[in-house]
Amino acid sequence: MSRGQGRENNGYWEEQLLIHSYDVNLSRRLTMESLLRYFQEAAWNHAEHLGRGYSHLLARNQVWVLSRMMVVVDSYPEWGETVLLRTWPCGSVSLLALRDFEMLDQNGGRLLGATTGWLVLDLQSRRPQRIEPILESISEFPRHRALEMEAPRLAAISVVDAGAGREVRYSDLDLNDHVNNAAYTRWILDTYPIDFHRAYRLRSIALNFLAEVGEDDSVIIRKADVEELRFAHTVQRSIDGTDVCRAELIWEPTGTSRISDSQLPADGTR
């Protein structure tokens, strides 16, 4: 199975990926931005296979939009490594369609897991649509879950720094003509000094995408300390101060033992 191809296996969509030089960071390990792009492509490919993909929704004047995400990393794959990415639908909660992800190494060992929640928007009204008609043709979902928690709803942060301003640029926009979810992650990670990235690695990230940002917008990226090596972020639209993205990041020193899952954010809390 080569990159760009996939297959369904007992309800799981599987893609074999080679980690290229442009997918990694200065430590030669996969970046979070690249990982989120992998997730998005695999989700779209599986949705197309199920007859509920981008082209199918577009014919109904609708589009998939990522609303929530939680990623927990045990180990980042390295440049030149071949990995297996698998994804599967997990039902729905309210207006959210749930989809999980796992990445495995060549020996079948788990590298990381993620859970996501997706909305279907009407392209004219930009309002969320009922998810049941989209999922009703999928008769059965795999019962396995990638994480023991759902992607949390993150609260607004009350103590913030002055923030870092940024204008939306050409490379930030996707085929829906708004800022891609992976771009928000890049913006947030770029607010940390390079020496910090050398000393620490990202253990987990929770993301909430709250509003769209387009080509004429600029944003302010703010940060608040929650506890040691745990930070909350908000990305605000400059013109009106609206939170367009919230995030919570947990870091760990490079080369140290993992933090426990009990330290990860619970649903609806920070």
C-alpha atoms as an extended CHARMM CRD file, in Angstrom:
* protein
*
       270  EXT
         1         1  MET       CA              0.0000000000        0.0000000000        0.0000000000  PROA      1               0.0000000000
         2         2  SER       CA              1.6120000000        3.2800000000       -1.0900000000  PROA      2               0.0000000000
         3         3  ARG       CA              1.0200000000        6.7750000000        0.1870000000  PROA      3               0.0000000000
         4         4  GLY       CA             -2.2160000000        8.2500000000       -1.0360000000  PROA      4               0.0000000000
         5         5  GLN       CA             -3.9530000000        4.8690000000       -1.1760000000  PROA      5               0.0000000000
         6         6  GLY       CA             -5.9900000000        3.1300000000        1.4560000000  PROA      6               0.0000000000
         7         7  ARG       CA             -8.3020000000        0.2460000000        2.1420000000  PROA      7               0.0000000000
         8         8  GLU       CA            -11.0920000000       -0.6330000000        4.5130000000  PROA      8               0.0000000000
         9         9  ASN       CA            -10.4110000000       -3.4870000000        6.9070000000  PROA      9               0.0000000000
        10        10  ASN       CA            -13.2630000000       -4.5940000000        9.2030000000  PROA      10              0.0000000000
        11        11  GLY       CA            -14.6190000000       -1.0540000000        9.4680000000  PROA      11              0.0000000000
        12        12  TYR       CA            -11.2020000000        0.5880000000        9.8500000000  PROA      12              0.0000000000
        13        13  TRP       CA             -9.7060000000        2.7120000000        7.0730000000  PROA      13              0.0000000000
        14        14  GLU       CA             -5.9620000000        2.0020000000        6.7930000000  PROA      14              0.0000000000
        15        15  GLU       CA             -3.2390000000        3.9640000000        5.0210000000  PROA      15              0.0000000000
        16        16  GLN       CA              0.4530000000        3.1370000000        4.9860000000  PROA      16              0.0000000000
        17        17  LEU       CA              2.6010000000        6.2700000000        5.1550000000  PROA      17              0.0000000000
        18        18  LEU       CA              6.2810000000        7.0090000000        4.7020000000  PROA      18              0.0000000000
        19        19  ILE       CA              7.5270000000        9.8500000000        6.9060000000  PROA      19              0.0000000000
        20        20  HSD       CA              9.2590000000       12.2760000000        4.5290000000  PROA      20              0.0000000000
        21        21  SER       CA             11.8470000000       14.9400000000        5.3230000000  PROA      21              0.0000000000
        22        22  TYR       CA              9.2390000000       17.6920000000        4.8780000000  PROA      22              0.0000000000
        23        23  ASP       CA              7.0200000000       16.0460000000        7.5090000000  PROA      23              0.0000000000
        24        24  VAL       CA              9.5310000000       16.2680000000       10.3650000000  PROA      24              0.0000000000
        25        25  ASN       CA             11.0320000000       18.8520000000       12.7040000000  PROA      25              0.0000000000
        26        26  LEU       CA             14.5820000000       19.6400000000       13.8140000000  PROA      26              0.0000000000
        27        27  SER       CA             14.5910000000       16.4050000000       15.8400000000  PROA      27              0.0000000000
        28        28  ARG       CA             13.7490000000       14.4270000000       12.6880000000  PROA      28              0.0000000000
        29        29  ARG       CA             10.4040000000       13.4130000000       14.1220000000  PROA      29              0.0000000000
        30        30  LEU       CA              6.9160000000       13.9160000000       12.7370000000  PROA      30              0.0000000000
        31        31  THR       CA              5.4580000000       17.3540000000       13.4630000000  PROA      31              0.0000000000
        32        32  MET       CA              2.0090000000       17.8170000000       14.9460000000  PROA      32              0.0000000000
        33        33  GLU       CA              1.0410000000       19.9200000000       11.9370000000  PROA      33              0.0000000000
        34        34  SER       CA              1.9330000000       17.0950000000        9.5450000000  PROA      34              0.0000000000
        35        35  LEU       CA              0.1050000000       14.5950000000       11.7250000000  PROA      35              0.0000000000
        36        36  LEU       CA             -3.1070000000       16.6490000000       11.6260000000  PROA      36              0.0000000000
        37        37  ARG       CA             -2.8420000000       16.8670000000        7.8520000000  PROA      37              0.0000000000
        38        38  TYR       CA             -2.5010000000       13.0670000000        7.7310000000  PROA      38              0.0000000000
        39        39  PHE       CA             -5.6280000000       12.7730000000        9.8700000000  PROA      39              0.0000000000
        40        40  GLN       CA             -7.6140000000       15.1050000000        7.6550000000  PROA      40              0.0000000000
        41        41  GLU       CA             -6.6160000000       13.3120000000        4.4520000000  PROA      41              0.0000000000
        42        42  ALA       CA             -7.3830000000        9.8550000000        5.8560000000  PROA      42              0.0000000000
        43        43  ALA       CA            -10.7480000000       11.0270000000        7.1990000000  PROA      43              0.0000000000
        44        44  TRP       CA            -11.6630000000       12.5110000000        3.8430000000  PROA      44              0.0000000000
        45        45  ASN       CA            -10.5490000000        9.3780000000        1.9860000000  PROA      45              0.0000000000
        46        46  HSD       CA            -12.6190000000        7.1330000000        4.2370000000  PROA      46              0.0000000000
        47        47  ALA       CA            -15.6460000000        9.4060000000        4.0370000000  PROA      47              0.0000000000
        48        48  GLU       CA            -15.4150000000        9.3220000000        0.2280000000  PROA      48              0.0000000000
        49        49  HSD       CA            -15.1960000000        5.5240000000        0.3610000000  PROA      49              0.0000000000
        50        50  LEU       CA            -18.3430000000        5.4670000000        2.5300000000  PROA      50              0.0000000000
        51        51  GLY       CA            -20.2070000000        7.7840000000        0.1410000000  PROA      51              0.0000000000
        52        52  ARG       CA            -20.2050000000       10.6170000000        2.6710000000  PROA      52              0.0000000000
        53        53  GLY       CA            -17.1270000000       12.5500000000        1.5950000000  PROA      53              0.0000000000
        54        54  TYR       CA            -16.3540000000       16.0590000000        0.4140000000  PROA      54              0.0000000000
        55        55  SER       CA            -17.7970000000       15.5410000000       -3.0750000000  PROA      55              0.0000000000
        56        56  HSD       CA            -20.9760000000       13.9200000000       -1.7700000000  PROA      56              0.0000000000
        57        57  LEU       CA            -21.7140000000       16.6730000000        0.7460000000  PROA      57              0.0000000000
        58        58  LEU       CA            -20.8420000000       19.4160000000       -1.7300000000  PROA      58              0.0000000000
        59        59  ALA       CA            -23.6060000000       18.1230000000       -4.0040000000  PROA      59              0.0000000000
        60        60  ARG       CA            -25.9640000000       18.8100000000       -1.0710000000  PROA      60              0.0000000000
        61        61  ASN       CA            -24.4670000000       22.2480000000       -0.4660000000  PROA      61              0.0000000000
        62        62  GLN       CA            -22.8260000000       20.9980000000        2.7240000000  PROA      62              0.0000000000
        63        63  VAL       CA            -19.2970000000       20.5590000000        4.0360000000  PROA      63              0.0000000000
        64        64  TRP       CA            -17.5020000000       18.7180000000        6.8420000000  PROA      64              0.0000000000
        65        65  VAL       CA            -15.8560000000       20.9680000000        9.4620000000  PROA      65              0.0000000000
        66        66  LEU       CA            -13.6270000000       19.7780000000       12.2900000000  PROA      66              0.0000000000
        67        67  SER       CA            -14.9530000000       21.0090000000       15.6410000000  PROA      67              0.0000000000
        68        68  ARG       CA            -12.9690000000       19.2230000000       18.3820000000  PROA      68              0.0000000000
        69        69  MET       CA             -9.8210000000       17.1460000000       18.5990000000  PROA      69              0.0000000000
        70        70  MET       CA             -7.7010000000       15.4140000000       21.2080000000  PROA      70              0.0000000000
        71        71  VAL       CA             -4.3320000000       13.8250000000       20.3700000000  PROA      71              0.0000000000
        72        72  VAL       CA             -2.1720000000       11.8270000000       22.7960000000  PROA      72              0.0000000000
        73        73  VAL       CA              1.3190000000       10.8440000000       21.6400000000  PROA      73              0.0000000000
        74        74  ASP       CA              3.3380000000        7.9790000000       23.0730000000  PROA      74              0.0000000000
        75        75  SER       CA              6.1180000000        8.2320000000       20.4860000000  PROA      75              0.0000000000
        76        76  TYR       CA              6.6430000000       10.3170000000       17.3580000000  PROA      76              0.0000000000
        77        77  PRO       CA              7.7340000000        8.3980000000       14.2360000000  PROA      77              0.0000000000
        78        78  GLU       CA             11.0400000000        9.3950000000       12.6850000000  PROA      78              0.0000000000
        79        79  TRP       CA             12.0920000000       10.5140000000        9.2190000000  PROA      79              0.0000000000
        80        80  GLY       CA             12.1840000000        7.4970000000        6.8800000000  PROA      80              0.0000000000
        81        81  GLU       CA              9.9200000000        5.3560000000        9.0630000000  PROA      81              0.0000000000
        82        82  THR       CA              6.8900000000        3.6220000000        7.5660000000  PROA      82              0.0000000000
        83        83  VAL       CA              3.7470000000        3.7060000000        9.7040000000  PROA      83              0.0000000000
        84        84  LEU       CA              0.1520000000        2.5460000000        9.5100000000  PROA      84              0.0000000000
        85        85  LEU       CA             -2.5370000000        5.1650000000       10.0710000000  PROA      85              0.0000000000
        86        86  ARG       CA             -6.0320000000        3.8980000000       10.7000000000  PROA      86              0.0000000000
        87        87  THR       CA             -9.2760000000        5.7540000000       11.2900000000  PROA      87              0.0000000000
        88        88  TRP       CA            -12.8750000000        4.8240000000       11.8910000000  PROA      88              0.0000000000
        89        89  PRO       CA            -16.2570000000        6.4450000000       12.6820000000  PROA      89              0.0000000000
        90        90  CYS       CA            -17.4830000000        6.0820000000       16.2640000000  PROA      90              0.0000000000
        91        91  GLY       CA            -21.0830000000        7.2300000000       16.0900000000  PROA      91              0.0000000000
        92        92  SER       CA            -22.3060000000       10.6690000000       17.1200000000  PROA      92              0.0000000000
        93        93  VAL       CA            -23.0030000000       12.9400000000       20.0770000000  PROA      93              0.0000000000
        94        94  SER       CA            -25.5440000000       15.7090000000       19.4880000000  PROA      94              0.0000000000
        95        95  LEU       CA            -24.4980000000       17.3860000000       16.2120000000  PROA      95              0.0000000000
        96        96  LEU       CA            -20.9780000000       15.9220000000       16.2440000000  PROA      96              0.0000000000
        97        97  ALA       CA            -19.8810000000       12.9330000000       14.1720000000  PROA      97              0.0000000000
        98        98  LEU       CA            -17.1240000000       11.1600000000       16.1050000000  PROA      98              0.0000000000
        99        99  ARG       CA            -14.0400000000        9.7290000000       14.4130000000  PROA      99              0.0000000000
       100       100  ASP       CA            -10.9550000000        8.1550000000       16.0040000000  PROA      100             0.0000000000
       101       101  PHE       CA             -7.3990000000        7.6580000000       14.7710000000  PROA      101             0.0000000000
       102       102  GLU       CA             -4.4130000000        5.4910000000       15.6660000000  PROA      102             0.0000000000
       103       103  MET       CA             -0.9010000000        5.3450000000       14.2640000000  PROA      103             0.0000000000
       104       104  LEU       CA              1.0720000000        2.1120000000       14.5020000000  PROA      104             0.0000000000
       105       105  ASP       CA              4.7360000000        1.3290000000       13.8410000000  PROA      105             0.0000000000
       106       106  GLN       CA              5.9630000000       -1.4180000000       11.5100000000  PROA      106             0.0000000000
       107       107  ASN       CA              5.6940000000       -3.9940000000       14.3100000000  PROA      107             0.0000000000
       108       108  GLY       CA              2.1130000000       -3.0770000000       15.1410000000  PROA      108             0.0000000000
       109       109  GLY       CA              3.0770000000       -1.0690000000       18.2260000000  PROA      109             0.0000000000
       110       110  ARG       CA              0.9290000000        1.9560000000       18.9340000000  PROA      110             0.0000000000
       111       111  LEU       CA              2.5790000000        5.3480000000       18.5050000000  PROA      111             0.0000000000
       112       112  LEU       CA             -0.3700000000        7.6540000000       19.1980000000  PROA      112             0.0000000000
       113       113  GLY       CA             -4.1310000000        7.9620000000       19.3340000000  PROA      113             0.0000000000
       114       114  ALA       CA             -6.6680000000       10.6900000000       18.6950000000  PROA      114             0.0000000000
       115       115  THR       CA            -10.3830000000       11.3620000000       18.8220000000  PROA      115             0.0000000000
       116       116  THR       CA            -12.2490000000       14.0270000000       16.8760000000  PROA      116             0.0000000000
       117       117  GLY       CA            -15.7150000000       15.5480000000       16.4950000000  PROA      117             0.0000000000
       118       118  TRP       CA            -16.9700000000       16.8750000000       13.1420000000  PROA      118             0.0000000000
       119       119  LEU       CA            -19.8710000000       19.1240000000       12.1590000000  PROA      119             0.0000000000
       120       120  VAL       CA            -21.7110000000       19.2550000000        8.8550000000  PROA      120             0.0000000000
       121       121  LEU       CA            -22.3490000000       22.8790000000        7.8520000000  PROA      121             0.0000000000
       122       122  ASP       CA            -24.7470000000       24.2470000000        5.2880000000  PROA      122             0.0000000000
       123       123  LEU       CA            -22.6190000000       26.2880000000        2.8980000000  PROA      123             0.0000000000
       124       124  GLN       CA            -25.1170000000       29.1360000000        2.6270000000  PROA      124             0.0000000000
       125       125  SER       CA            -26.3040000000       29.5440000000        6.2010000000  PROA      125             0.0000000000
       126       126  ARG       CA            -23.0350000000       28.2510000000        7.7750000000  PROA      126             0.0000000000
       127       127  ARG       CA            -25.2550000000       26.5370000000       10.3650000000  PROA      127             0.0000000000
       128       128  PRO       CA            -24.6700000000       22.9810000000       11.6510000000  PROA      128             0.0000000000
       129       129  GLN       CA            -26.9640000000       20.3210000000       10.2220000000  PROA      129             0.0000000000
       130       130  ARG       CA            -28.3910000000       17.1700000000       11.8030000000  PROA      130             0.0000000000
       131       131  ILE       CA            -25.7870000000       14.4210000000       11.6180000000  PROA      131             0.0000000000
       132       132  GLU       CA            -28.1050000000       11.3720000000       11.6600000000  PROA      132             0.0000000000
       133       133  PRO       CA            -29.0040000000       11.5350000000        7.9250000000  PROA      133             0.0000000000
       134       134  ILE       CA            -25.2850000000       11.5270000000        7.0810000000  PROA      134             0.0000000000
       135       135  LEU       CA            -24.4280000000        8.5040000000        9.2270000000  PROA      135             0.0000000000
       136       136  GLU       CA            -27.5790000000        6.4000000000        8.8900000000  PROA      136             0.0000000000
       137       137  SER       CA            -26.2150000000        4.3560000000        5.9660000000  PROA      137             0.0000000000
       138       138  ILE       CA            -23.2340000000        3.1570000000        8.0280000000  PROA      138             0.0000000000
       139       139  SER       CA            -24.7300000000        0.0850000000        9.6460000000  PROA      139             0.0000000000
       140       140  GLU       CA            -22.0420000000       -0.6440000000       12.2430000000  PROA      140             0.0000000000
       141       141  PHE       CA            -19.0520000000        1.1290000000       13.7630000000  PROA      141             0.0000000000
       142       142  PRO       CA            -15.9740000000       -0.5220000000       15.2740000000  PROA      142             0.0000000000
       143       143  ARG       CA            -16.4720000000       -0.5880000000       19.0390000000  PROA      143             0.0000000000
       144       144  HSD       CA            -12.8140000000        0.1220000000       19.7690000000  PROA      144             0.0000000000
       145       145  ARG       CA            -11.9310000000        3.6750000000       20.9080000000  PROA      145             0.0000000000
       146       146  ALA       CA             -8.5220000000        5.2430000000       20.4310000000  PROA      146             0.0000000000
       147       147  LEU       CA             -8.6340000000        7.1440000000       23.7470000000  PROA      147             0.0000000000
       148       148  GLU       CA            -10.4040000000        6.6760000000       27.0440000000  PROA      148             0.0000000000
       149       149  MET       CA            -11.7900000000       10.2240000000       26.8030000000  PROA      149             0.0000000000
       150       150  GLU       CA            -13.6900000000       12.3340000000       24.3130000000  PROA      150             0.0000000000
       151       151  ALA       CA            -12.1790000000       15.4810000000       22.8740000000  PROA      151             0.0000000000
       152       152  PRO       CA            -12.9000000000       18.0330000000       25.6290000000  PROA      152             0.0000000000
       153       153  ARG       CA            -14.8290000000       21.2720000000       25.3820000000  PROA      153             0.0000000000
       154       154  LEU       CA            -12.2920000000       23.8720000000       26.4810000000  PROA      154             0.0000000000
       155       155  ALA       CA            -13.2790000000       26.8410000000       28.6110000000  PROA      155             0.0000000000
       156       156  ALA       CA            -12.2300000000       30.3930000000       27.7810000000  PROA      156             0.0000000000
       157       157  ILE       CA             -8.9810000000       31.3770000000       29.4620000000  PROA      157             0.0000000000
       158       158  SER       CA             -9.1650000000       34.2580000000       31.9280000000  PROA      158             0.0000000000
       159       159  VAL       CA             -5.4750000000       35.0660000000       32.4960000000  PROA      159             0.0000000000
       160       160  VAL       CA             -3.6920000000       35.7990000000       29.2540000000  PROA      160             0.0000000000
       161       161  ASP       CA             -0.4830000000       37.3690000000       28.0180000000  PROA      161             0.0000000000
       162       162  ALA       CA             -0.2940000000       40.2430000000       25.5480000000  PROA      162             0.0000000000
       163       163  GLY       CA             -0.3180000000       37.7360000000       22.7190000000  PROA      163             0.0000000000
       164       164  ALA       CA              1.3470000000       37.4700000000       19.3450000000  PROA      164             0.0000000000
       165       165  GLY       CA             -0.3310000000       38.9720000000       16.3080000000  PROA      165             0.0000000000
       166       166  ARG       CA             -0.4940000000       37.2970000000       12.9310000000  PROA      166             0.0000000000
       167       167  GLU       CA             -2.1740000000       38.0110000000        9.6150000000  PROA      167             0.0000000000
       168       168  VAL       CA             -3.7680000000       35.1960000000        7.6480000000  PROA      168             0.0000000000
       169       169  ARG       CA             -1.4920000000       34.2750000000        4.7540000000  PROA      169             0.0000000000
       170       170  TYR       CA             -1.8600000000       32.3500000000        1.5340000000  PROA      170             0.0000000000
       171       171  SER       CA             -0.3070000000       29.1740000000        2.9720000000  PROA      171             0.0000000000
       172       172  ASP       CA             -2.8210000000       29.1240000000        5.8530000000  PROA      172             0.0000000000
       173       173  LEU       CA             -5.8910000000       28.6680000000        3.6180000000  PROA      173             0.0000000000
       174       174  ASP       CA             -7.3840000000       25.3600000000        2.5150000000  PROA      174             0.0000000000
       175       175  LEU       CA             -9.7650000000       24.2890000000       -0.2410000000  PROA      175             0.0000000000
       176       176  ASN       CA            -12.7010000000       25.6630000000        1.7560000000  PROA      176             0.0000000000
       177       177  ASP       CA            -11.0110000000       29.1000000000        1.6100000000  PROA      177             0.0000000000
       178       178  HSD       CA            -10.5540000000       29.3540000000        5.3650000000  PROA      178             0.0000000000
       179       179  VAL       CA             -7.6880000000       28.6830000000        7.7620000000  PROA      179             0.0000000000
       180       180  ASN       CA             -6.9580000000       24.9730000000        7.9910000000  PROA      180             0.0000000000
       181       181  ASN       CA             -6.9880000000       23.2880000000       11.4210000000  PROA      181             0.0000000000
       182       182  ALA       CA             -3.3290000000       22.3240000000       11.0610000000  PROA      182             0.0000000000
       183       183  ALA       CA             -2.3970000000       25.9740000000       10.5190000000  PROA      183             0.0000000000
       184       184  TYR       CA             -3.8130000000       26.9590000000       13.9130000000  PROA      184             0.0000000000
       185       185  THR       CA             -1.5490000000       24.3330000000       15.4730000000  PROA      185             0.0000000000
       186       186  ARG       CA              1.4760000000       25.7480000000       13.6570000000  PROA      186             0.0000000000
       187       187  TRP       CA              0.6170000000       29.2550000000       14.8370000000  PROA      187             0.0000000000
       188       188  ILE       CA              0.3850000000       28.1040000000       18.4570000000  PROA      188             0.0000000000
       189       189  LEU       CA              3.5660000000       26.0340000000       18.3770000000  PROA      189             0.0000000000
       190       190  ASP       CA              5.4770000000       28.9150000000       16.7880000000  PROA      190             0.0000000000
       191       191  THR       CA              4.8430000000       31.0160000000       19.9210000000  PROA      191             0.0000000000
       192       192  TYR       CA              7.2140000000       28.7450000000       21.8850000000  PROA      192             0.0000000000
       193       193  PRO       CA             10.9620000000       29.4800000000       21.6680000000  PROA      193             0.0000000000
       194       194  ILE       CA             13.0770000000       27.1000000000       19.6160000000  PROA      194             0.0000000000
       195       195  ASP       CA             15.1010000000       26.1550000000       22.7160000000  PROA      195             0.0000000000
       196       196  PHE       CA             11.8530000000       25.1090000000       24.4050000000  PROA      196             0.0000000000
       197       197  HSD       CA             11.1160000000       22.7590000000       21.4810000000  PROA      197             0.0000000000
       198       198  ARG       CA             14.6080000000       21.3030000000       21.8160000000  PROA      198             0.0000000000
       199       199  ALA       CA             14.0860000000       20.5910000000       25.5260000000  PROA      199             0.0000000000
       200       200  TYR       CA             10.4340000000       19.4500000000       25.4840000000  PROA      200             0.0000000000
       201       201  ARG       CA              8.0910000000       17.4800000000       23.2890000000  PROA      201             0.0000000000
       202       202  LEU       CA              4.3470000000       17.7530000000       22.9870000000  PROA      202             0.0000000000
       203       203  ARG       CA              2.6260000000       14.9160000000       24.8450000000  PROA      203             0.0000000000
       204       204  SER       CA             -0.9810000000       15.9130000000       24.1220000000  PROA      204             0.0000000000
       205       205  ILE       CA             -3.0110000000       18.6130000000       22.4620000000  PROA      205             0.0000000000
       206       206  ALA       CA             -6.7200000000       19.3680000000       22.7490000000  PROA      206             0.0000000000
       207       207  LEU       CA             -8.2680000000       21.7320000000       20.2030000000  PROA      207             0.0000000000
       208       208  ASN       CA            -11.6480000000       23.4080000000       19.8020000000  PROA      208             0.0000000000
       209       209  PHE       CA            -12.4120000000       25.1840000000       16.5290000000  PROA      209             0.0000000000
       210       210  LEU       CA            -15.0960000000       27.7780000000       17.2360000000  PROA      210             0.0000000000
       211       211  ALA       CA            -15.3420000000       30.0730000000       14.2130000000  PROA      211             0.0000000000
       212       212  GLU       CA            -13.9560000000       30.4440000000       10.7270000000  PROA      212             0.0000000000
       213       213  VAL       CA            -11.0690000000       32.7390000000        9.8250000000  PROA      213             0.0000000000
       214       214  GLY       CA            -10.4760000000       33.8630000000        6.2620000000  PROA      214             0.0000000000
       215       215  GLU       CA             -8.0570000000       35.7290000000        4.0570000000  PROA      215             0.0000000000
       216       216  ASP       CA             -8.8990000000       39.2380000000        5.2530000000  PROA      216             0.0000000000
       217       217  ASP       CA             -8.5200000000       38.4200000000        8.9440000000  PROA      217             0.0000000000
       218       218  SER       CA             -5.7230000000       38.7970000000       11.4660000000  PROA      218             0.0000000000
       219       219  VAL       CA             -5.5050000000       37.0660000000       14.8240000000  PROA      219             0.0000000000
       220       220  ILE       CA             -3.8970000000       37.3210000000       18.2490000000  PROA      220             0.0000000000
       221       221  ILE       CA             -2.5360000000       34.1280000000       19.8210000000  PROA      221             0.0000000000
       222       222  ARG       CA             -2.6290000000       34.2670000000       23.6200000000  PROA      222             0.0000000000
       223       223  LYS       CA             -1.3100000000       31.8850000000       26.2790000000  PROA      223             0.0000000000
       224       224  ALA       CA             -2.0000000000       31.1960000000       29.9670000000  PROA      224             0.0000000000
       225       225  ASP       CA             -0.0570000000       28.8970000000       32.3130000000  PROA      225             0.0000000000
       226       226  VAL       CA             -2.3110000000       26.2040000000       33.7890000000  PROA      226             0.0000000000
       227       227  GLU       CA              0.3910000000       24.3260000000       35.6770000000  PROA      227             0.0000000000
       228       228  GLU       CA              3.9630000000       23.2170000000       35.0200000000  PROA      228             0.0000000000
       229       229  LEU       CA              4.3440000000       22.2640000000       31.3280000000  PROA      229             0.0000000000
       230       230  ARG       CA              0.6060000000       22.6860000000       30.7710000000  PROA      230             0.0000000000
       231       231  PHE       CA             -0.6190000000       25.7090000000       28.8380000000  PROA      231             0.0000000000
       232       232  ALA       CA             -3.9520000000       27.0120000000       27.5910000000  PROA      232             0.0000000000
       233       233  HSD       CA             -4.1450000000       29.0440000000       24.3830000000  PROA      233             0.0000000000
       234       234  THR       CA             -6.7560000000       31.0520000000       22.5930000000  PROA      234             0.0000000000
       235       235  VAL       CA             -6.6170000000       32.3650000000       19.0490000000  PROA      235             0.0000000000
       236       236  GLN       CA             -8.7370000000       35.5140000000       18.7970000000  PROA      236             0.0000000000
       237       237  ARG       CA             -9.8950000000       37.4020000000       15.7460000000  PROA      237             0.0000000000
       238       238  SER       CA             -8.2510000000       40.8030000000       16.0270000000  PROA      238             0.0000000000
       239       239  ILE       CA            -11.1310000000       42.9070000000       14.7740000000  PROA      239             0.0000000000
       240       240  ASP       CA            -13.6850000000       41.7850000000       17.3880000000  PROA      240             0.0000000000
       241       241  GLY       CA            -11.8100000000       39.6480000000       19.9460000000  PROA      241             0.0000000000
       242       242  THR       CA            -13.8270000000       36.5210000000       19.1270000000  PROA      242             0.0000000000
       243       243  ASP       CA            -12.2300000000       33.2300000000       20.1720000000  PROA      243             0.0000000000
       244       244  VAL       CA            -11.8490000000       31.2570000000       16.9480000000  PROA      244             0.0000000000
       245       245  CYS       CA             -9.7300000000       28.4500000000       18.3860000000  PROA      245             0.0000000000
       246       246  ARG       CA             -8.9080000000       27.2220000000       21.9030000000  PROA      246             0.0000000000
       247       247  ALA       CA             -6.1890000000       24.7520000000       22.7710000000  PROA      247             0.0000000000
       248       248  GLU       CA             -4.5910000000       23.0220000000       25.7040000000  PROA      248             0.0000000000
       249       249  LEU       CA             -1.0680000000       21.6420000000       25.3920000000  PROA      249             0.0000000000
       250       250  ILE       CA              0.7890000000       19.3270000000       27.7560000000  PROA      250             0.0000000000
       251       251  TRP       CA              4.5400000000       18.9770000000       27.3290000000  PROA      251             0.0000000000
       252       252  GLU       CA              7.1540000000       16.6400000000       28.7480000000  PROA      252             0.0000000000
       253       253  PRO       CA             10.9410000000       16.8240000000       28.8670000000  PROA      253             0.0000000000
       254       254  THR       CA             12.5750000000       15.1020000000       25.9200000000  PROA      254             0.0000000000
       255       255  GLY       CA             13.7580000000       11.6240000000       26.8260000000  PROA      255             0.0000000000
       256       256  THR       CA             11.7670000000       11.2590000000       30.0490000000  PROA      256             0.0000000000
       257       257  SER       CA              9.0310000000        8.8210000000       31.0290000000  PROA      257             0.0000000000
       258       258  ARG       CA              5.4580000000        9.4850000000       29.9650000000  PROA      258             0.0000000000
       259       259  ILE       CA              2.9420000000       11.3820000000       32.0300000000  PROA      259             0.0000000000
       260       260  SER       CA             -0.1210000000        9.3930000000       33.0470000000  PROA      260             0.0000000000
       261       261  ASP       CA             -3.4390000000        9.6090000000       31.2160000000  PROA      261             0.0000000000
       262       262  SER       CA             -5.0440000000       10.8370000000       34.4480000000  PROA      262             0.0000000000
       263       263  GLN       CA             -3.1850000000       14.1340000000       33.9640000000  PROA      263             0.0000000000
       264       264  LEU       CA             -4.8200000000       14.7650000000       30.5800000000  PROA      264             0.0000000000
       265       265  PRO       CA             -7.7540000000       17.1990000000       30.2890000000  PROA      265             0.0000000000
       266       266  ALA       CA            -11.1700000000       15.7570000000       31.1290000000  PROA      266             0.0000000000
       267       267  ASP       CA            -14.2080000000       16.4800000000       28.9540000000  PROA      267             0.0000000000
       268       268  GLY       CA            -15.4910000000       19.9990000000       29.5680000000  PROA      268             0.0000000000
       269       269  THR       CA            -12.6900000000       21.0720000000       31.9030000000  PROA      269             0.0000000000
       270       270  ARG       CA             -9.2470000000       22.5500000000       31.8350000000  PROA      270             0.0000000000
